[in-house]
mmCIF file of C-alpha atoms and ligand atoms in Angstrom:
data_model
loop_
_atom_site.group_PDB
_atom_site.id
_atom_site.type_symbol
_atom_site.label_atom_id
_atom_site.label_comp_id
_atom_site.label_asym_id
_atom_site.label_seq_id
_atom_site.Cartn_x
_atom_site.Cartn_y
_atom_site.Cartn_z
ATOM 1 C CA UNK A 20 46.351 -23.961 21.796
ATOM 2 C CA UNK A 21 46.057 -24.030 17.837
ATOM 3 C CA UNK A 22 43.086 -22.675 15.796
ATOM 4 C CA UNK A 23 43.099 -23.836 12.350
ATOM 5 C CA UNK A 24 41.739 -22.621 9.149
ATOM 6 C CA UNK A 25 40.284 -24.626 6.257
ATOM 7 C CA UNK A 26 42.465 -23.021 2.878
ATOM 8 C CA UNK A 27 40.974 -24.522 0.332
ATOM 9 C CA UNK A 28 38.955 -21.721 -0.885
ATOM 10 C CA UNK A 29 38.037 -18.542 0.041
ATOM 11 C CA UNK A 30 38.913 -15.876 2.652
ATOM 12 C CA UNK A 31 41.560 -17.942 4.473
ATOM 13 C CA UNK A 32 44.153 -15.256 5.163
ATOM 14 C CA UNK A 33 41.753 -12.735 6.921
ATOM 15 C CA UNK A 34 40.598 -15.208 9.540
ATOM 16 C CA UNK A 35 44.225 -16.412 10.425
ATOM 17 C CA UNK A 36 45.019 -12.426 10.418
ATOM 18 C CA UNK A 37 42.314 -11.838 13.113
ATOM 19 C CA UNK A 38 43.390 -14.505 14.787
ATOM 20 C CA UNK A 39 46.985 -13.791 15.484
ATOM 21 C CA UNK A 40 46.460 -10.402 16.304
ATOM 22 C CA UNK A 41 44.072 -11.807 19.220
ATOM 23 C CA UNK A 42 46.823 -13.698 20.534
ATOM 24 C CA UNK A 43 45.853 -16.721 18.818
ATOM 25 C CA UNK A 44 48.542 -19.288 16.823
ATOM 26 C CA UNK A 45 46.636 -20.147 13.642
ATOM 27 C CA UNK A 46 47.592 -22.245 10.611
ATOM 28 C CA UNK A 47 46.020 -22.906 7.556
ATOM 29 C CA UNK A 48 44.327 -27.029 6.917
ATOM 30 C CA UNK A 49 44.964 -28.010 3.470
ATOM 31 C CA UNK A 50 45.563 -32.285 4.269
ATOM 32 C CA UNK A 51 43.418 -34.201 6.773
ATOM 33 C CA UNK A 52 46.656 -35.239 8.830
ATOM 34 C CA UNK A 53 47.008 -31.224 10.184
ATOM 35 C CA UNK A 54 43.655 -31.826 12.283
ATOM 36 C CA UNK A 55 45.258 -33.690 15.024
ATOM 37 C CA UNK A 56 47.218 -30.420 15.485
ATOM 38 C CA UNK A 57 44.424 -28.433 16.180
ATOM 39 C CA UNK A 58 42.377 -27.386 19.062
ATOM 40 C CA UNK A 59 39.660 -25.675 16.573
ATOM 41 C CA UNK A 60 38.828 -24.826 13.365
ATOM 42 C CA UNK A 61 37.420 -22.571 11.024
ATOM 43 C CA UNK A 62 35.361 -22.835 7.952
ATOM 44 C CA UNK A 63 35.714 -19.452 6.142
ATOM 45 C CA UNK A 64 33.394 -17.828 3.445
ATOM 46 C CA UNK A 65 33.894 -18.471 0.282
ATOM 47 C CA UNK A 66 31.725 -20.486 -2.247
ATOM 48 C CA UNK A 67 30.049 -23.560 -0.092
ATOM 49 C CA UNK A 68 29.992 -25.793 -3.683
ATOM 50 C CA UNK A 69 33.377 -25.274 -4.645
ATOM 51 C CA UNK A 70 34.654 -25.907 -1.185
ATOM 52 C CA UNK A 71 32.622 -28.528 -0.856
ATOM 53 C CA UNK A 72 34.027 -29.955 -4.506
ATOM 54 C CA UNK A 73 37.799 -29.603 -2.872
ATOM 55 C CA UNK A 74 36.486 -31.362 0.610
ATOM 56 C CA UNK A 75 35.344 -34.876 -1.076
ATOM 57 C CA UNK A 76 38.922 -33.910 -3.937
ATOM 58 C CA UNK A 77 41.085 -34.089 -0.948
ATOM 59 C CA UNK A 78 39.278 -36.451 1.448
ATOM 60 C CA UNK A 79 38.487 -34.493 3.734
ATOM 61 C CA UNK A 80 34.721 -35.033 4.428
ATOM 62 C CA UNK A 81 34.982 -37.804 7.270
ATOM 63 C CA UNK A 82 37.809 -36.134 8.965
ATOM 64 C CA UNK A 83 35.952 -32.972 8.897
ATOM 65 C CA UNK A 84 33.393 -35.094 10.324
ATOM 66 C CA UNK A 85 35.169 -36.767 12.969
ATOM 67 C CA UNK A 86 37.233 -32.985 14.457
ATOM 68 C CA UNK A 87 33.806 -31.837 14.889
ATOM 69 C CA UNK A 88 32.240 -34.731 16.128
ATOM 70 C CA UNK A 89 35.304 -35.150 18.816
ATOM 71 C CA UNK A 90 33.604 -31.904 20.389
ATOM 72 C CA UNK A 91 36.226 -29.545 19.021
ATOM 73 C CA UNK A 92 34.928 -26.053 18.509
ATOM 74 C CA UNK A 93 34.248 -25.335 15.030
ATOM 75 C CA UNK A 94 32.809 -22.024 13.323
ATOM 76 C CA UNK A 95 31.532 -21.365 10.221
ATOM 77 C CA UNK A 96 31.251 -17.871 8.663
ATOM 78 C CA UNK A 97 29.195 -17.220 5.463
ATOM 79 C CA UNK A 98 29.944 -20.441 3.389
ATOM 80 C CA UNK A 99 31.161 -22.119 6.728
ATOM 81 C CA UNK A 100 27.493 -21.954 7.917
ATOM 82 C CA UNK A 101 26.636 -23.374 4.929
ATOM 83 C CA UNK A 102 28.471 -26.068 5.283
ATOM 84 C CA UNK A 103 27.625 -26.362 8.980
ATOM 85 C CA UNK A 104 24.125 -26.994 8.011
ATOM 86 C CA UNK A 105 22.030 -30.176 8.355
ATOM 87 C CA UNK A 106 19.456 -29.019 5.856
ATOM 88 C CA UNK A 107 19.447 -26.594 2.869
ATOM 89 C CA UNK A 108 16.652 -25.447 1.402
ATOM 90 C CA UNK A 109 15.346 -26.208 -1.863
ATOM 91 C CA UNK A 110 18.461 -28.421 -2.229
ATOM 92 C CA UNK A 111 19.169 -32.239 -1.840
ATOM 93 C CA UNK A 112 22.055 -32.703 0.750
ATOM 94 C CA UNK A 113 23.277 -30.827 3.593
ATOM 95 C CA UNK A 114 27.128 -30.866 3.682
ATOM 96 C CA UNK A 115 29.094 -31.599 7.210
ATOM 97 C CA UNK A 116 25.215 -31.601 8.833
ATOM 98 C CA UNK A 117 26.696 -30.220 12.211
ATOM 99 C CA UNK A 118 24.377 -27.638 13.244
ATOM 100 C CA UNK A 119 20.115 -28.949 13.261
ATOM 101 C CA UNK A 120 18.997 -25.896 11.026
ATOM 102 C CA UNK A 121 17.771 -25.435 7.572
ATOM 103 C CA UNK A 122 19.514 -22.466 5.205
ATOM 104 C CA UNK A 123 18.410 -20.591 2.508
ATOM 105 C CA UNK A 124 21.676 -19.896 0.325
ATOM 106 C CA UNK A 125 22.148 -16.432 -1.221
ATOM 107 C CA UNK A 126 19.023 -15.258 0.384
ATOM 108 C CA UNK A 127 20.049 -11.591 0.936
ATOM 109 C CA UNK A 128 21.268 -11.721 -2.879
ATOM 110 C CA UNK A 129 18.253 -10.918 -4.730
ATOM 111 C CA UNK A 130 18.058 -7.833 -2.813
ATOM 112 C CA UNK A 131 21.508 -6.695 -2.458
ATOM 113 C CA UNK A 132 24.529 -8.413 -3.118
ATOM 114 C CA UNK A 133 26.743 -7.310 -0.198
ATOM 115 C CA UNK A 134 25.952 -4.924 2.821
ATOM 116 C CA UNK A 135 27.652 -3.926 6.222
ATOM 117 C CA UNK A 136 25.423 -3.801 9.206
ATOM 118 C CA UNK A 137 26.054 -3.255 12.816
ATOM 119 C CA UNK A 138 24.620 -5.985 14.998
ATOM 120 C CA UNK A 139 24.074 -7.062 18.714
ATOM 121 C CA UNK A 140 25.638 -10.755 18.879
ATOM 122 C CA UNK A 141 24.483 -12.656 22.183
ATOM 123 C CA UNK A 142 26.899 -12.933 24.850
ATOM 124 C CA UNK A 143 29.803 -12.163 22.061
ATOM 125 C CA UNK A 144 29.627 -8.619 21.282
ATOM 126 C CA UNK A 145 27.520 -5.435 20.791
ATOM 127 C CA UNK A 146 27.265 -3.064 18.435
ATOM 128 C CA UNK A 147 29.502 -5.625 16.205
ATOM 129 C CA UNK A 148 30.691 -4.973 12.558
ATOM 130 C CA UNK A 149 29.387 -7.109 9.837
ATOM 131 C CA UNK A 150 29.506 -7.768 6.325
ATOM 132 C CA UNK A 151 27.006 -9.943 4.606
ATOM 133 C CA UNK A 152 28.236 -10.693 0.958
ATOM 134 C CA UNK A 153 25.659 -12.918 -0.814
ATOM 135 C CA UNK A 154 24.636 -14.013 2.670
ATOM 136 C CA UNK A 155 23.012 -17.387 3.655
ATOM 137 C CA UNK A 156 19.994 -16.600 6.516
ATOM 138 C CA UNK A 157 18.910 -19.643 8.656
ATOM 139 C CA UNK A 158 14.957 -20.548 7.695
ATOM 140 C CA UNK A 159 14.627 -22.599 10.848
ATOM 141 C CA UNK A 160 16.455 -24.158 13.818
ATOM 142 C CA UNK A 161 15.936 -27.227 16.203
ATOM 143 C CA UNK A 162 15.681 -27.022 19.883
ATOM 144 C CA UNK A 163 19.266 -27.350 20.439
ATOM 145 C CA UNK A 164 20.226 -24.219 18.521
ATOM 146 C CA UNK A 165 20.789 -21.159 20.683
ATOM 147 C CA UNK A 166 20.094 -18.060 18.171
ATOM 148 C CA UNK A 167 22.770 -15.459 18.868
ATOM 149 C CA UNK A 168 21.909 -12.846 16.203
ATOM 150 C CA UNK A 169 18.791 -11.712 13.888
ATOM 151 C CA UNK A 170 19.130 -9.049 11.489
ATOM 152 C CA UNK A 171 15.748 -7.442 9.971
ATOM 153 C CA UNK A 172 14.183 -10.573 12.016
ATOM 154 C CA UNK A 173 16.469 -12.857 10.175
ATOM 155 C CA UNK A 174 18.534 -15.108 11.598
ATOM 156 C CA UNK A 175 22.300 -14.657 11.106
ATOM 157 C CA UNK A 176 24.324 -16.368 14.112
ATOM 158 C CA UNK A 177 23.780 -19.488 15.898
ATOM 159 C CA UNK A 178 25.564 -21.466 18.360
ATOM 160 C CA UNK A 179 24.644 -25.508 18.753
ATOM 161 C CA UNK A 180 26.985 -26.894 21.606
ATOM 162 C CA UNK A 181 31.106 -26.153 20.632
ATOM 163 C CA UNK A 182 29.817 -25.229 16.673
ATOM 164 C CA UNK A 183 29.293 -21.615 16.042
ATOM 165 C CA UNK A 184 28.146 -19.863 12.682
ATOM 166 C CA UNK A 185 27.255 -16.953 10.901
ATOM 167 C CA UNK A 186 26.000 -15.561 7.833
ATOM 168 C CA UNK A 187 27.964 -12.563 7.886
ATOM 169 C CA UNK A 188 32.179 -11.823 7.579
ATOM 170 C CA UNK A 189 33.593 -10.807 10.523
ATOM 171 C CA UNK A 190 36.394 -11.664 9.313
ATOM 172 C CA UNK A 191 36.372 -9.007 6.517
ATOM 173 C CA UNK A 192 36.323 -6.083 9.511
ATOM 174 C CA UNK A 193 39.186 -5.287 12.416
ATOM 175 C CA UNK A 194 36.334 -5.986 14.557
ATOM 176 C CA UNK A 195 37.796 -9.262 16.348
ATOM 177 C CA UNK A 196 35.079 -9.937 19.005
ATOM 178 C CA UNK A 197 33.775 -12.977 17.217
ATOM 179 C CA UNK A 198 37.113 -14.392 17.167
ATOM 180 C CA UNK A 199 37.876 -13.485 20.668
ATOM 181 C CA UNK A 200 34.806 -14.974 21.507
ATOM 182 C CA UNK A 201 35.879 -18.091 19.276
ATOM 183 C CA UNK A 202 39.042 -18.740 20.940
ATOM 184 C CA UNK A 203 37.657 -18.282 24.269
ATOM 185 C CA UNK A 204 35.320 -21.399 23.391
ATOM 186 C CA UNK A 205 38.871 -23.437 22.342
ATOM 187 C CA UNK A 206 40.500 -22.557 25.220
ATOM 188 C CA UNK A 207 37.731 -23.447 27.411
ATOM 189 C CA UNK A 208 37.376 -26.879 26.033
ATOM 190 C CA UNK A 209 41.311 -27.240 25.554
ATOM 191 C CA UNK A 210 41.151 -26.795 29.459
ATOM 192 C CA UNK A 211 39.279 -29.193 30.005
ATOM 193 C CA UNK A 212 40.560 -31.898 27.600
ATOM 194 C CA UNK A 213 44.110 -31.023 29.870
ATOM 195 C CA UNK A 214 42.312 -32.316 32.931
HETATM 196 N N1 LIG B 321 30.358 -14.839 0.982
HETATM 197 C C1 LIG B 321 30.055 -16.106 0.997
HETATM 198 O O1 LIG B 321 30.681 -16.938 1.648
HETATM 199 C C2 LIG B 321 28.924 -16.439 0.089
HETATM 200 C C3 LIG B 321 28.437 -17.845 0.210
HETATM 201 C C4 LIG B 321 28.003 -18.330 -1.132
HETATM 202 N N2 LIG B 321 26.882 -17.587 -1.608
HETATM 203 C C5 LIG B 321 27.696 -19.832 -1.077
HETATM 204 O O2 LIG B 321 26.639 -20.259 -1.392
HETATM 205 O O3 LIG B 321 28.540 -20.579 -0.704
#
């Protein structure tokens, strides 16, 4: 089993750190080709335009597309989610659409740029570390959407079949619950895939 990372921006290293020291092998996706090597990926924070700008640079919109669309567990962390989202408010497009939710970008911004908060995650962790740096918070989600988190009675982790996202960086802590969790879901589906 392989977890990948998406390195075209953003905090690419600290997810593939977290990773490993779970027991995970991790490499970091910079071509479409490397998908077919992965069981799962990971969409790290960063800056959702820019990454976005270096997704449709390097073609790598419809393969995005297709690993997540093949059922292959992908989550999104701060700009992941963003990218994971089918609508985003007060904007035109979504991005990779994958999770039936709408977004509000920077929305803990105007009132502080970046906090740390400790927060129950549903059948992940309690009592988890998290950093929110100019956090996205999900407005709404569709009936599909199983709500994992809420912070302040905000939404800030979500799960919608094998695609899992939050606002927050748990990457950015040595808190690796959310990862174990993550590679749990891989493994599960890997599993399966073998039979
Ligand atoms: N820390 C982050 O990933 C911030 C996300 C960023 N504000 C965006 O819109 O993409």
């Amino acid at each position: 089993m392989k977890i990948g990372v998406l390195a075209l921006q953003g905090a690419v290293s600290e997810h593939i750190r977290l990773l490993t020291n779970s027991g995970a092998e991790a490499i970091e996706i910079k071509r479409a080709d490397q998908l077919a090597e992965v069981d799962g990926l990971i969409l790290p924070g960063g800056e959702s335009t820019a990454m976005r700008r270096l997704i449709d640079k390097y073609q790598l919109f419809k393969p995005l597309r297709e690993f997540g669309e093949s059922g292959k567990p992908i989550l999104g962390t701060c700009a992941g989610l963003i990218l994971m989202a089918k609508t985003l408010s007060g904007e035109q497009d979504g991005h990779l659409g994958f999770i039936d939710m709408v977004v509000e970008r920077n929305a803990f911004g105007r009132q502080r740029d970046s906090f740390e908060a400790t927060l129950d995650v549903k059948g992940v962790a309690e009592k988890l570390t998290a950093v929110f740096i100019r956090a996205p918070l999900v407005k709404e989600v569709g009936p599909d959407v199983d709500i994992l988190s809420e912070y302040n009675g905000e939404i800030v982790a979500v799960k919608q079949g094998s695609f899992l996202a939050c606002s927050f960086h748990p990457e950015l802590t040595d808190d690796a619950r959310l990862h174990q969790a993550f590679i749990k879901m891989v493994a599960e589906r890997s599993v399966l895939e073998a039979h």
